[in-house]
PDB file of C-alpha atoms in Angstrom:
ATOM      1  CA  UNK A  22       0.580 -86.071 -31.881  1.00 96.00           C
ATOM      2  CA  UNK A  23       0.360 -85.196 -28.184  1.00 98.00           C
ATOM      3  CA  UNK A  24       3.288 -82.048 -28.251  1.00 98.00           C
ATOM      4  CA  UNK A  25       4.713 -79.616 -25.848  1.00 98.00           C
ATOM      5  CA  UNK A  26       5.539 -76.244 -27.469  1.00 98.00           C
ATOM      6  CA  UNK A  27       8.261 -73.849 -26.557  1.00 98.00           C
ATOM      7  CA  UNK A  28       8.277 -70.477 -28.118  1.00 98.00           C
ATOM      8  CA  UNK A  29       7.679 -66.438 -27.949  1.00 98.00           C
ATOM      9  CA  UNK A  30       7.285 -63.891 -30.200  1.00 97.00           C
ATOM     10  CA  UNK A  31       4.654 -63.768 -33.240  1.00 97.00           C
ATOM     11  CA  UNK A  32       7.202 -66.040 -35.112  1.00 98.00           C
ATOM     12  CA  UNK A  33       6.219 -68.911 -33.028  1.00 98.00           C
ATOM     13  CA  UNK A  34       2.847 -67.400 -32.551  1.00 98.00           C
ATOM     14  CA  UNK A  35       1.728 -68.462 -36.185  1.00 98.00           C
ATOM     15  CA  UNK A  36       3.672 -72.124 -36.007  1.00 98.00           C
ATOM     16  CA  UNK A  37       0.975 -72.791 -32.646  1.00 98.00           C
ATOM     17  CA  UNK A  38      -2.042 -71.906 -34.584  1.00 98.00           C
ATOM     18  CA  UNK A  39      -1.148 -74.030 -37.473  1.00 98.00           C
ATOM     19  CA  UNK A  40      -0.619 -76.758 -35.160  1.00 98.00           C
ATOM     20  CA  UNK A  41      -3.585 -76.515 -33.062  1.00 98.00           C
ATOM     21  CA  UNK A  42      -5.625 -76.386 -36.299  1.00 98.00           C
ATOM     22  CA  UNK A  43      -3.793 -79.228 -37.739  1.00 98.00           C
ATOM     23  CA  UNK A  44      -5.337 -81.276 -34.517  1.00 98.00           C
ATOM     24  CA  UNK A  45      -2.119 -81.891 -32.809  1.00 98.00           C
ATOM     25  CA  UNK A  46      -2.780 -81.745 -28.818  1.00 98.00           C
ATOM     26  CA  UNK A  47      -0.508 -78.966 -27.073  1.00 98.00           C
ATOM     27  CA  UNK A  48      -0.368 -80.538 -23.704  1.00 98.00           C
ATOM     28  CA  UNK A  49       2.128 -77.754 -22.624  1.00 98.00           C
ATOM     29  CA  UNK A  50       3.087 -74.393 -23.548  1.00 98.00           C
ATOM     30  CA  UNK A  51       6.484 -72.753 -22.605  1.00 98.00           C
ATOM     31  CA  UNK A  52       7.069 -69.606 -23.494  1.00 98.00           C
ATOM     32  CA  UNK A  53       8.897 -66.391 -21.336  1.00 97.00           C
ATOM     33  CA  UNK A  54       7.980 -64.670 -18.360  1.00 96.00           C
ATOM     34  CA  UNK A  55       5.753 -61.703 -19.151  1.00 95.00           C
ATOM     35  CA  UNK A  56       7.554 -58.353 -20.200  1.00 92.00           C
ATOM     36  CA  UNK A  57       6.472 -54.982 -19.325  1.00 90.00           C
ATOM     37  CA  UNK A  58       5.666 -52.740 -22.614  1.00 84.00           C
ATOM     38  CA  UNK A  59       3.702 -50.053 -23.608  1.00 80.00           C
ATOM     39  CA  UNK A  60       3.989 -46.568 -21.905  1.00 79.00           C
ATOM     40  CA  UNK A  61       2.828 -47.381 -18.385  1.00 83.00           C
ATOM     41  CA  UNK A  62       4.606 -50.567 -18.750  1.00 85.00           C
ATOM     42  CA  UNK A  63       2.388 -52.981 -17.929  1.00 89.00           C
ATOM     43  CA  UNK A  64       3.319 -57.180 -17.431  1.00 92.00           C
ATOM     44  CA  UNK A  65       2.458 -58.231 -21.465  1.00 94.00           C
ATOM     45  CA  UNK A  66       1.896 -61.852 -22.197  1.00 96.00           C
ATOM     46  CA  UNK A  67       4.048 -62.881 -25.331  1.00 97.00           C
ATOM     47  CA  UNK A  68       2.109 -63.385 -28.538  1.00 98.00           C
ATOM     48  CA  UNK A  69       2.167 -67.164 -27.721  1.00 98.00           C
ATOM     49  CA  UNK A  70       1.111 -67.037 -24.182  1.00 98.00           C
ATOM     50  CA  UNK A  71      -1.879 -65.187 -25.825  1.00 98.00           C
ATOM     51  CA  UNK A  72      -2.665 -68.029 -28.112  1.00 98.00           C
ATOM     52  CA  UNK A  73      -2.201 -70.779 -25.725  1.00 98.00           C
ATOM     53  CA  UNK A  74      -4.647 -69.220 -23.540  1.00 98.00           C
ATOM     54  CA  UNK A  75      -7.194 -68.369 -26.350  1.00 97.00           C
ATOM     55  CA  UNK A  76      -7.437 -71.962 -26.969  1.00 98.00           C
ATOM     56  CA  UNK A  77      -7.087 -72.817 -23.442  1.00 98.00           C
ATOM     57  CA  UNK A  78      -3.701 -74.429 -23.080  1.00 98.00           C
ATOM     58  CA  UNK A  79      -1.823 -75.097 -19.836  1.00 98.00           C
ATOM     59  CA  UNK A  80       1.475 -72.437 -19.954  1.00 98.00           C
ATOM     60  CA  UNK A  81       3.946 -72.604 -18.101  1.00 98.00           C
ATOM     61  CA  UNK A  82       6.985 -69.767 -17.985  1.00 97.00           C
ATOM     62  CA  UNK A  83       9.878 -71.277 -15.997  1.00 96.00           C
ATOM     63  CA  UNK A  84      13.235 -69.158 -15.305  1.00 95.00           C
ATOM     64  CA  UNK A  85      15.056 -72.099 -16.497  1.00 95.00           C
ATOM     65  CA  UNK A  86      14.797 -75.620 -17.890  1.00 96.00           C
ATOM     66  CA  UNK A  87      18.143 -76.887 -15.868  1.00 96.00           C
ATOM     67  CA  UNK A  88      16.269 -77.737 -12.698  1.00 96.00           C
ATOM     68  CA  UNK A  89      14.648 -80.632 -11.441  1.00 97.00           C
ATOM     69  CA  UNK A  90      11.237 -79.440 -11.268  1.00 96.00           C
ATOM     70  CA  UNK A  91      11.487 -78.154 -14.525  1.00 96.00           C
ATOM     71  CA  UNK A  92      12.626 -81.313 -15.924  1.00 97.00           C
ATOM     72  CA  UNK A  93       9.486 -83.620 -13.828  1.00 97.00           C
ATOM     73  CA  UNK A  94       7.184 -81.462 -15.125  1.00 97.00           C
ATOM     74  CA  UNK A  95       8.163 -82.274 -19.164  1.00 98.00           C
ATOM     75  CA  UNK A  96       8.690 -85.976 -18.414  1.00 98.00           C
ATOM     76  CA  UNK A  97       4.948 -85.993 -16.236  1.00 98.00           C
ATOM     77  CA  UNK A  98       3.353 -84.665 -19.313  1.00 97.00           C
ATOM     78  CA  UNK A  99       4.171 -87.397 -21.473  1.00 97.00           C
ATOM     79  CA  UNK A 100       4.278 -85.616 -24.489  1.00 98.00           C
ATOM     80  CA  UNK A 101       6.241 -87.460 -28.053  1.00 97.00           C
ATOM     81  CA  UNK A 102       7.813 -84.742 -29.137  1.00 98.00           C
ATOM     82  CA  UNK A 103       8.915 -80.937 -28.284  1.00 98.00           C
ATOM     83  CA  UNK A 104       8.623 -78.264 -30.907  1.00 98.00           C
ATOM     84  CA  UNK A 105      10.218 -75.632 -29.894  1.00 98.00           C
ATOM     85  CA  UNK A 106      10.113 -71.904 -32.069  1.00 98.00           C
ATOM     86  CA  UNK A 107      12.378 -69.124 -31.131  1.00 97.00           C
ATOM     87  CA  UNK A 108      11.741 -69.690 -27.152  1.00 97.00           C
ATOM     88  CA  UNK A 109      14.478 -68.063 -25.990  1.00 92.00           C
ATOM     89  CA  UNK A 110      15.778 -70.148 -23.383  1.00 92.00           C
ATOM     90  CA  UNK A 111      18.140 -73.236 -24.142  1.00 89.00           C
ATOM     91  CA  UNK A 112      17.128 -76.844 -24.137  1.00 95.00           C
ATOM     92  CA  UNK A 113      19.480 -78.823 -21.561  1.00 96.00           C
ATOM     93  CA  UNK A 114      20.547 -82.488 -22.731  1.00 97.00           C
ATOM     94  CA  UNK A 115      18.465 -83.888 -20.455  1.00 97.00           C
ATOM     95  CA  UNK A 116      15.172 -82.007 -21.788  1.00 98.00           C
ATOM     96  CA  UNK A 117      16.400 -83.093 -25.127  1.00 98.00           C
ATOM     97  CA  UNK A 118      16.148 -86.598 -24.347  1.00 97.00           C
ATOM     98  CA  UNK A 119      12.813 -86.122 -22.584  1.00 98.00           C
ATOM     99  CA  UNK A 120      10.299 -86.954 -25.599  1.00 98.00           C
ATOM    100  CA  UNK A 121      10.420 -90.473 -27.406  1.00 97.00           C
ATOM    101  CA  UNK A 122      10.953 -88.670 -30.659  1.00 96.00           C
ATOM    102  CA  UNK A 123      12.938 -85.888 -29.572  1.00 96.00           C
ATOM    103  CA  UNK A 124      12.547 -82.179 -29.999  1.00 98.00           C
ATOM    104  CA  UNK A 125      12.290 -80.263 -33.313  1.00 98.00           C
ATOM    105  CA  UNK A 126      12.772 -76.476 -34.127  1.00 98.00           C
ATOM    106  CA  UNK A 127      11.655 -74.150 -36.378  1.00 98.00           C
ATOM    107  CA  UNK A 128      14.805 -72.224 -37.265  1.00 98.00           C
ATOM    108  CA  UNK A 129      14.243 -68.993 -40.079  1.00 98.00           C
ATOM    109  CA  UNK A 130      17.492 -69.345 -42.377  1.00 98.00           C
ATOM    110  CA  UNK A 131      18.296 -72.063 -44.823  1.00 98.00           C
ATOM    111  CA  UNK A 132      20.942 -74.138 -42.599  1.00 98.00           C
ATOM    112  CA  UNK A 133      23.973 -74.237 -41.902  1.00 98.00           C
ATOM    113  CA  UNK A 134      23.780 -70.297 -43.152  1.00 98.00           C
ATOM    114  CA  UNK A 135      22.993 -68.047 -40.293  1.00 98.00           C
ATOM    115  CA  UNK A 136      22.919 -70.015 -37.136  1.00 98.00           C
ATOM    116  CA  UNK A 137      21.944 -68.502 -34.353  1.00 96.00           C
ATOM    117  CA  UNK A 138      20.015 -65.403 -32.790  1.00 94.00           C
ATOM    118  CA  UNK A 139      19.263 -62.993 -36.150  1.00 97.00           C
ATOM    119  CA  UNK A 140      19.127 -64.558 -39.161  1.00 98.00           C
ATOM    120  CA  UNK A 141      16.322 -62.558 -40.405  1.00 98.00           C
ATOM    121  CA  UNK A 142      18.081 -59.857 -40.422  1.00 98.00           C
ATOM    122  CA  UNK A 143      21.858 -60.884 -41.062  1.00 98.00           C
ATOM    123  CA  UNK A 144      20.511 -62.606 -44.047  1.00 98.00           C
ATOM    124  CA  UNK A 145      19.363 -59.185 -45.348  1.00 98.00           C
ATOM    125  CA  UNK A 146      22.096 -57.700 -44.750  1.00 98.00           C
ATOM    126  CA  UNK A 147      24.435 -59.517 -46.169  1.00 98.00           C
ATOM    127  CA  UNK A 148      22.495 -59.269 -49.752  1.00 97.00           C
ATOM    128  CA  UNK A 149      21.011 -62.459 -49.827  1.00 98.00           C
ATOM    129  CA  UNK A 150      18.572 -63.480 -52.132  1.00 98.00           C
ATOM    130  CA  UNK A 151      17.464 -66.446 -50.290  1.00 98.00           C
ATOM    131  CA  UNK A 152      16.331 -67.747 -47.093  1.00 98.00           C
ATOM    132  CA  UNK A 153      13.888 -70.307 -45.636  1.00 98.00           C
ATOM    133  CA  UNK A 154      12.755 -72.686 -42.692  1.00 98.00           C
ATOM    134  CA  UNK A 155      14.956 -75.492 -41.328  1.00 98.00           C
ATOM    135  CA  UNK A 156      13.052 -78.061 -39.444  1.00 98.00           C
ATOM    136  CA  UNK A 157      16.052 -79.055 -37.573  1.00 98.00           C
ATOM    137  CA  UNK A 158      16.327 -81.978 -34.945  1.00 97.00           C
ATOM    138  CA  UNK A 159      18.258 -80.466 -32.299  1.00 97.00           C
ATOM    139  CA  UNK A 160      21.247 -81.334 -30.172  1.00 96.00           C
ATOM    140  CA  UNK A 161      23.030 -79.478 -27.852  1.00 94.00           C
ATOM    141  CA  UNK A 162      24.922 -77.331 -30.500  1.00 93.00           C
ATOM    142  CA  UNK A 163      23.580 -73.841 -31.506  1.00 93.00           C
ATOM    143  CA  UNK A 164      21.424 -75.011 -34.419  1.00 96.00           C
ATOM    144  CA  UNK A 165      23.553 -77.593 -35.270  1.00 97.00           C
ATOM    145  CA  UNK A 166      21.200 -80.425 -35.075  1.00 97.00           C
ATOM    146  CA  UNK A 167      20.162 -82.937 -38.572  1.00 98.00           C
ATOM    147  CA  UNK A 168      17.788 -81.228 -41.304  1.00 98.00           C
ATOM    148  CA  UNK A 169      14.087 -82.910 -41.292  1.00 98.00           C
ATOM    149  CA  UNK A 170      12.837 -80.674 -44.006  1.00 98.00           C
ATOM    150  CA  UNK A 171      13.948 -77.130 -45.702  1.00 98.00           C
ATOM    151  CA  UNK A 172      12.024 -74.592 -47.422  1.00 98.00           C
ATOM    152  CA  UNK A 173      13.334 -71.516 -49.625  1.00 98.00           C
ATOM    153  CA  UNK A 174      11.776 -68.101 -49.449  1.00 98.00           C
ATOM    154  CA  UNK A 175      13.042 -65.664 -51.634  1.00 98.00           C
ATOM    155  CA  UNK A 176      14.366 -62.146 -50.320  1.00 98.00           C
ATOM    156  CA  UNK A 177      12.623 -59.242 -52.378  1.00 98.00           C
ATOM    157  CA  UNK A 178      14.557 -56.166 -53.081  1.00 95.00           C
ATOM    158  CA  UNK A 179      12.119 -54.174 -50.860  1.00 95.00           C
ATOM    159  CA  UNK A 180      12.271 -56.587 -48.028  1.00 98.00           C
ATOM    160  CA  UNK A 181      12.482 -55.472 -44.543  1.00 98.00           C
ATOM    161  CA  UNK A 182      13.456 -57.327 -41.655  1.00 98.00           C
ATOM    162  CA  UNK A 183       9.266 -57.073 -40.536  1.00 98.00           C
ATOM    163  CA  UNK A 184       8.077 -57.575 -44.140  1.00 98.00           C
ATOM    164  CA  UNK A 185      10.773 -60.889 -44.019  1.00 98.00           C
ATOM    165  CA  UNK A 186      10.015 -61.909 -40.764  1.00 98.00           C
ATOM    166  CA  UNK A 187       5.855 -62.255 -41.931  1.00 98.00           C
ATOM    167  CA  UNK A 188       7.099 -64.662 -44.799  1.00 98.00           C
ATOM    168  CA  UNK A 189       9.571 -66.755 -42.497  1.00 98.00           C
ATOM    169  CA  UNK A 190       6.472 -66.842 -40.356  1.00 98.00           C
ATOM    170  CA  UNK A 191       3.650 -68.369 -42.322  1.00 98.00           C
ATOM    171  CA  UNK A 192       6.475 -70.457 -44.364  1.00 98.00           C
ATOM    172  CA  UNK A 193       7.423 -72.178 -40.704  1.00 98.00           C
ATOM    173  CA  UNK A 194       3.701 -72.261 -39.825  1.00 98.00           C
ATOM    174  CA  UNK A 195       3.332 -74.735 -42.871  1.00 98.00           C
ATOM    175  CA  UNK A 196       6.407 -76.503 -43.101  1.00 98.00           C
ATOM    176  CA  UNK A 197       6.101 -77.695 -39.435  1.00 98.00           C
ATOM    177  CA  UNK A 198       2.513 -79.507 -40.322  1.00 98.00           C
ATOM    178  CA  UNK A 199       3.854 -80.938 -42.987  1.00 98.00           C
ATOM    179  CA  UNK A 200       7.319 -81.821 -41.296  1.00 98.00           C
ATOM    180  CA  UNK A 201       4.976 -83.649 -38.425  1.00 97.00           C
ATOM    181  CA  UNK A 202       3.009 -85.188 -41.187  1.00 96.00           C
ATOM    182  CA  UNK A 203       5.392 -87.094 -42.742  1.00 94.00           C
ATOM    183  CA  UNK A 204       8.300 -87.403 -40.143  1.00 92.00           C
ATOM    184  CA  UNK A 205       7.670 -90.830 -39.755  1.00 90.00           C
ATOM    185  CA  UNK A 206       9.391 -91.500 -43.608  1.00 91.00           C
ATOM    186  CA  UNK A 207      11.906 -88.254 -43.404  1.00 92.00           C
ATOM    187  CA  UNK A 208      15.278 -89.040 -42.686  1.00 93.00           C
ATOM    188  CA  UNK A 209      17.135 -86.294 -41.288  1.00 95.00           C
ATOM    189  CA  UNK A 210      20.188 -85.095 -43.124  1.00 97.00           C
ATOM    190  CA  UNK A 211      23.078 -83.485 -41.493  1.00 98.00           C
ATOM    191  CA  UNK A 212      24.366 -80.014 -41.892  1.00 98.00           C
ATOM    192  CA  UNK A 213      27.249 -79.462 -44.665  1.00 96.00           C
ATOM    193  CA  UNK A 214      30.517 -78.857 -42.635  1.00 94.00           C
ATOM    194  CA  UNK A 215      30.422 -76.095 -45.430  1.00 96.00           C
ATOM    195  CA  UNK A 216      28.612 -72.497 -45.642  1.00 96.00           C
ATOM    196  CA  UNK A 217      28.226 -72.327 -42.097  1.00 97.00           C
ATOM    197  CA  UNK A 218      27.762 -68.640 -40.437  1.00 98.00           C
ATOM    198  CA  UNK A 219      26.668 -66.993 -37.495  1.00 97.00           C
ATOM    199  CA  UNK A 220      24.109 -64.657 -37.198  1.00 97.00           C
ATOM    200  CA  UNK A 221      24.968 -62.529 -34.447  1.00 96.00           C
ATOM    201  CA  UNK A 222      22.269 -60.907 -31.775  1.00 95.00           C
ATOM    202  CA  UNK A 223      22.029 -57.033 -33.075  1.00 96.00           C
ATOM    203  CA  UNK A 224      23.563 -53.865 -30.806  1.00 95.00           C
ATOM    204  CA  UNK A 225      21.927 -50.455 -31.360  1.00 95.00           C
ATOM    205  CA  UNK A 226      25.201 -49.455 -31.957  1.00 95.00           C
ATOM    206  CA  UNK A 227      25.536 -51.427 -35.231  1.00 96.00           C
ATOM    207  CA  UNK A 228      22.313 -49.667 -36.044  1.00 97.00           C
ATOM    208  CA  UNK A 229      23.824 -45.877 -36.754  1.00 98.00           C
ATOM    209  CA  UNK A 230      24.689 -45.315 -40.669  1.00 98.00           C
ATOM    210  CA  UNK A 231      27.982 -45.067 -41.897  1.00 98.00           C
ATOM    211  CA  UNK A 232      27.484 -42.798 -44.899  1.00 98.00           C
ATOM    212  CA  UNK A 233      31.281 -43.823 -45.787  1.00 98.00           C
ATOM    213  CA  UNK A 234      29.682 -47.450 -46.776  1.00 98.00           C
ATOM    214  CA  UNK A 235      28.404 -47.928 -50.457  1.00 98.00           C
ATOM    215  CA  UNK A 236      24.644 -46.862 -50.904  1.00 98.00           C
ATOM    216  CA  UNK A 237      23.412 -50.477 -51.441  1.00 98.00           C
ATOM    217  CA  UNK A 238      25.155 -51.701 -48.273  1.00 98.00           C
ATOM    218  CA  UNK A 239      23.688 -48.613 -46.245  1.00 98.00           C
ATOM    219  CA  UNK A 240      20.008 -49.315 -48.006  1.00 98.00           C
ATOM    220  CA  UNK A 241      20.484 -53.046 -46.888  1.00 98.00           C
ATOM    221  CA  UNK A 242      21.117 -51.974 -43.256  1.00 98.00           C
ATOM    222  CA  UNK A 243      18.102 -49.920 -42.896  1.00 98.00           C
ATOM    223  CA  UNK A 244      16.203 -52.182 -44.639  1.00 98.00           C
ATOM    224  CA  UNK A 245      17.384 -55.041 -41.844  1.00 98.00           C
ATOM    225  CA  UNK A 246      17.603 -53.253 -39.019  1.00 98.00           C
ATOM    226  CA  UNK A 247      13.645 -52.504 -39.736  1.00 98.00           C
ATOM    227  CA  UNK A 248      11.555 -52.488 -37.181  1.00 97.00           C
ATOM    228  CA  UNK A 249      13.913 -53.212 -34.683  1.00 95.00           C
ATOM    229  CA  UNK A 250      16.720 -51.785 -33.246  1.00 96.00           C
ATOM    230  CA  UNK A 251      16.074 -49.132 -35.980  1.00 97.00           C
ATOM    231  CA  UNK A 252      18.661 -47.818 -38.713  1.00 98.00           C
ATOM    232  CA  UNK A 253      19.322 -44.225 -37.823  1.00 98.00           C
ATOM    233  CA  UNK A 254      21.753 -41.165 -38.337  1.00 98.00           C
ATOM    234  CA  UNK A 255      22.193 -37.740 -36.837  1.00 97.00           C
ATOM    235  CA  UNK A 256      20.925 -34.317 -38.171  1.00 95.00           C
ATOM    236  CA  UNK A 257      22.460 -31.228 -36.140  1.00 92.00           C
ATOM    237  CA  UNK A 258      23.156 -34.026 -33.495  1.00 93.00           C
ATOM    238  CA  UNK A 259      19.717 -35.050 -32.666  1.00 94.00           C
ATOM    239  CA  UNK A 260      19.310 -38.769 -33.400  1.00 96.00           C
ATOM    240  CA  UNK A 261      17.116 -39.004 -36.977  1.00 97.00           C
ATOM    241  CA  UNK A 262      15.350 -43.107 -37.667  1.00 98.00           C
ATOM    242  CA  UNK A 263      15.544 -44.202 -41.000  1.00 98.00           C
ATOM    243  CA  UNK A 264      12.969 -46.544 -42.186  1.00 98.00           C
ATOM    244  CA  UNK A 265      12.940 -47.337 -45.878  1.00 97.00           C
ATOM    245  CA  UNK A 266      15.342 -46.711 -48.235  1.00 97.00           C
ATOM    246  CA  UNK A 267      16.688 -47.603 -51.431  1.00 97.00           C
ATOM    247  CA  UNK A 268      20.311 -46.617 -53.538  1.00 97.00           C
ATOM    248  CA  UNK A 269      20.608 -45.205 -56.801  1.00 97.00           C
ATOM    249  CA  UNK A 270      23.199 -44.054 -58.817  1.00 97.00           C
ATOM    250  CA  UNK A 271      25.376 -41.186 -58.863  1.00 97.00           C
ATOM    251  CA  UNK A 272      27.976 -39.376 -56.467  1.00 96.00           C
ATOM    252  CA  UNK A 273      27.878 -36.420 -53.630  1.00 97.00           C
ATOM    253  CA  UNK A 274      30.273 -36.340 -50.119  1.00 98.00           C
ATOM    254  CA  UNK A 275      29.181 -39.054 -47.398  1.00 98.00           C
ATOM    255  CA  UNK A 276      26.078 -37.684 -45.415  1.00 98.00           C
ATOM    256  CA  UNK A 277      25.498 -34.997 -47.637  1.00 98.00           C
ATOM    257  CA  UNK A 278      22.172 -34.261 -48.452  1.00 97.00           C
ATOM    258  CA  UNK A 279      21.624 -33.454 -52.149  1.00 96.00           C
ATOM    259  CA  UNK A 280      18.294 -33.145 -52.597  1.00 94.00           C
ATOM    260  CA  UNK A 281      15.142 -33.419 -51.058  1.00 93.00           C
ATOM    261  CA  UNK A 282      12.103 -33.681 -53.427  1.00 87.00           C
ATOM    262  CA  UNK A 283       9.103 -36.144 -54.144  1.00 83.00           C
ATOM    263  CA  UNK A 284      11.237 -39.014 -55.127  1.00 88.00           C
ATOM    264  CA  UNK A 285      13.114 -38.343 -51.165  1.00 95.00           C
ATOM    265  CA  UNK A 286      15.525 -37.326 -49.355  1.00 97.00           C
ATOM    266  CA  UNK A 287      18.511 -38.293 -51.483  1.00 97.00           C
ATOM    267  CA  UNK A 288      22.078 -38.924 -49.245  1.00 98.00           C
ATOM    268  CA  UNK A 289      25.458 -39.148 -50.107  1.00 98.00           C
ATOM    269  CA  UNK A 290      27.635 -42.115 -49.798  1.00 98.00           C
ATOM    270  CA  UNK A 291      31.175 -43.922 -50.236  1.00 98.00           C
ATOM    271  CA  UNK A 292      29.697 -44.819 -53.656  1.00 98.00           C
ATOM    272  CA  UNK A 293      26.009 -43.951 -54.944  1.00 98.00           C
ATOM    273  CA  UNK A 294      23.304 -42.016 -53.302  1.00 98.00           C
ATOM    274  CA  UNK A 295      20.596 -43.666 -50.926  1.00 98.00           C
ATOM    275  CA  UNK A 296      16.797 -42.169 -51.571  1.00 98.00           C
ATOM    276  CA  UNK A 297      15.345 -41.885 -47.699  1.00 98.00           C
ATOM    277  CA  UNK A 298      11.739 -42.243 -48.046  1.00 96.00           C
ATOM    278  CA  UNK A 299      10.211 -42.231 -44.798  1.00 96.00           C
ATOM    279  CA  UNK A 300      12.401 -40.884 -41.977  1.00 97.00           C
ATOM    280  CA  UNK A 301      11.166 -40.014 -37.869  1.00 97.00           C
ATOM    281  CA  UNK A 302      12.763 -37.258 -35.944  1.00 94.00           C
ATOM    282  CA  UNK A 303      13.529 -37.778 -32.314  1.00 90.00           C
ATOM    283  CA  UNK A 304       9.886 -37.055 -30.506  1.00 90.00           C
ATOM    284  CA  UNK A 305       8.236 -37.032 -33.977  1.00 93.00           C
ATOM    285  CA  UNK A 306       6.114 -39.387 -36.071  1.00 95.00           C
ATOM    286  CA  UNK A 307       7.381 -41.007 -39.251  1.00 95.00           C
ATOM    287  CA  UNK A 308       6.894 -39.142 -42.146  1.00 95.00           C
ATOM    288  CA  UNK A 309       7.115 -39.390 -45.879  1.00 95.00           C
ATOM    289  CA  UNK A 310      10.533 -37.661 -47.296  1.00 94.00           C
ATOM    290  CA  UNK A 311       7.972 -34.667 -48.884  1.00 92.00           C
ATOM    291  CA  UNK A 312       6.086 -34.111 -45.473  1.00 93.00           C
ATOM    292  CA  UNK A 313       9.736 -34.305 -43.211  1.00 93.00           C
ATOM    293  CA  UNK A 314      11.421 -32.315 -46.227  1.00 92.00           C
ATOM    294  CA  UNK A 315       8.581 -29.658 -46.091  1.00 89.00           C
ATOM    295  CA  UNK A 316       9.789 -28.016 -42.857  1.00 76.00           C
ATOM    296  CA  UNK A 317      13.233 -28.020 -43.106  1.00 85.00           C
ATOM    297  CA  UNK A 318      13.906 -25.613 -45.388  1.00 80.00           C
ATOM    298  CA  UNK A 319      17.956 -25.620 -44.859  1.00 87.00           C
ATOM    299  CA  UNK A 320      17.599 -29.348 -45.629  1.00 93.00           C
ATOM    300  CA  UNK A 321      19.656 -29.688 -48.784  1.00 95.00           C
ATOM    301  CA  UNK A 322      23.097 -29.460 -48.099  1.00 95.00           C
ATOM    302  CA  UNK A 323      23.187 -30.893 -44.871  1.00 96.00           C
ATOM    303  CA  UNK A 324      25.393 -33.471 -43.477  1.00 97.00           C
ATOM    304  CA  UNK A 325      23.997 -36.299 -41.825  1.00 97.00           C
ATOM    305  CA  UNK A 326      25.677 -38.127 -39.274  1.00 94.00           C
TER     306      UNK A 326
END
């Protein structure tokens, strides 16, 4: 098919490669302005502005889609369909009617659970086992549109929000081909009225440990909030990042460190212990719980937070 393709980050990265090797033709690629990044903070292409121009596709990186220009410009390409992948900006009615069969999206939660901005990460959170790609026809709802296709990936006990994210990734990368394959005989369902929840957009804020929570909950949270905005805690006030944990039995006070040895650092909670295994001090590097544990003598008995 002759698409346009809306999208940003690595997510929609992988669903543009698939397509381009599929032997779609991307007559247009949208994705956002260039951000600064890095330490001298330098303009940064996204990763799909990088792909696009690999493979020598016309980009485009409009403000907005609500203005005229905008608009002529996706009705002069001609294009049959829109897929659009995490883009970031919203899709105006009257860009949603622009292509004969309308615009699909690659959304990374099994639908009508977690609409909206982190679903990746809520989904963690909340102790799922499950999650998956929607190929979704969309309206002007948040992620409300009719269900083309769905595909289940399990949540491992050991999954991070990154780790997640790399399976939501190359599962969307597929199930798009194969969505576009076959669309012609798919007949999209609509969402249950039932099961539906919002994933909200995370707040560093949310992001600092509250060692009064049960272990698994606070192992869940820095599990999620892996790589980004960070789980973290305070030790003698300085701000401490957490980046994997898991809980285990047994009891001390909230914040209290018990132990620190080669299985990890090993933190109290409102009920059961979380095992900190790689931690980063503020200005440091991320170490293993032995290497952080090994010069900090005064360590054990501690209070986090």
């Amino acid at each position: 098919m002759k698409l346009i393709f809306a999208g940003t980050p690595e997510f929609a990265a992988a669903a543009l490669r698939s397509l381009l090797a599929a032997g779609h033709e991307i007559a247009l690629v949208l994705t956002q302005p260039d951000r600064p990044a890095g330490r001298g903070m330098k303009l940064k292409p996204s990763p799909v502005k990088a792909v696009a121009l690999e493979h020598g596709l016309r980009v485009e990186q409009p403000l907005s889609l609500k203005t005229e220009e905008a608009q002529t410009m996706l009705r002069d390409i001609g294009a049959e369909l829109m897929v659009v992948a995490a883009y970031g900006l919203l899709l105006p009615k009257a860009v949603l009617d622009i292509p004969p069969r309308g615009c699909l999206n690659i959304h990374a939660s099994l639908l009508p659970r977690w609409r909206g901005a982190a679903p990746i990460q809520r989904a963690i959170l909340a102790g799922d086992k499950e999650t998956g790609i929607t190929i979704m026809q969309m309206d002007v709802g948040l992620d409300t549109g009719a269900m083309l296709s769905v595909h289940p990936v399990a949540i491992a006990k050991d999954d991070t929000a990154a780790s997640l994210h790399d399976k939501l990734a190359a599962c969307g990368a597929e199930a798009i081909v194969s969505t576009l394959a076959g669309v012609d005989g798919l007949q999209a369902q609509a969402q249950p009225e039932e099961g539906v929840t919002y994933a909200h957009k995370l707040t560093k804020a949310e992001a600092e440990v509250d060692w009064s929570l049960p272990a698994t909950d606070i192992a869940r949270a820095i599990r999620a909030y892996n790589p980004a905005p960070g789980a973290f805690t305070r030790l003698e006030g300085e701000p401490l990042k957490l980046w994997f944990a898991h809980a285990i039995a047994g009891q001390a006070a909230p914040g209290v460190v018990l132990r620190a040895d080669a299985e990890g650092v090993v933190v109290g909670s409102g009920d059961g212990l979380v095992v900190l295994s790689q931690l980063q001090a503020a200005g440091g590097k991320r170490l293993s719980a032995r290497d952080f544990a090994a010069g900090r003598a005064a360590l054990v008995g501690t209070r986090l937070g």
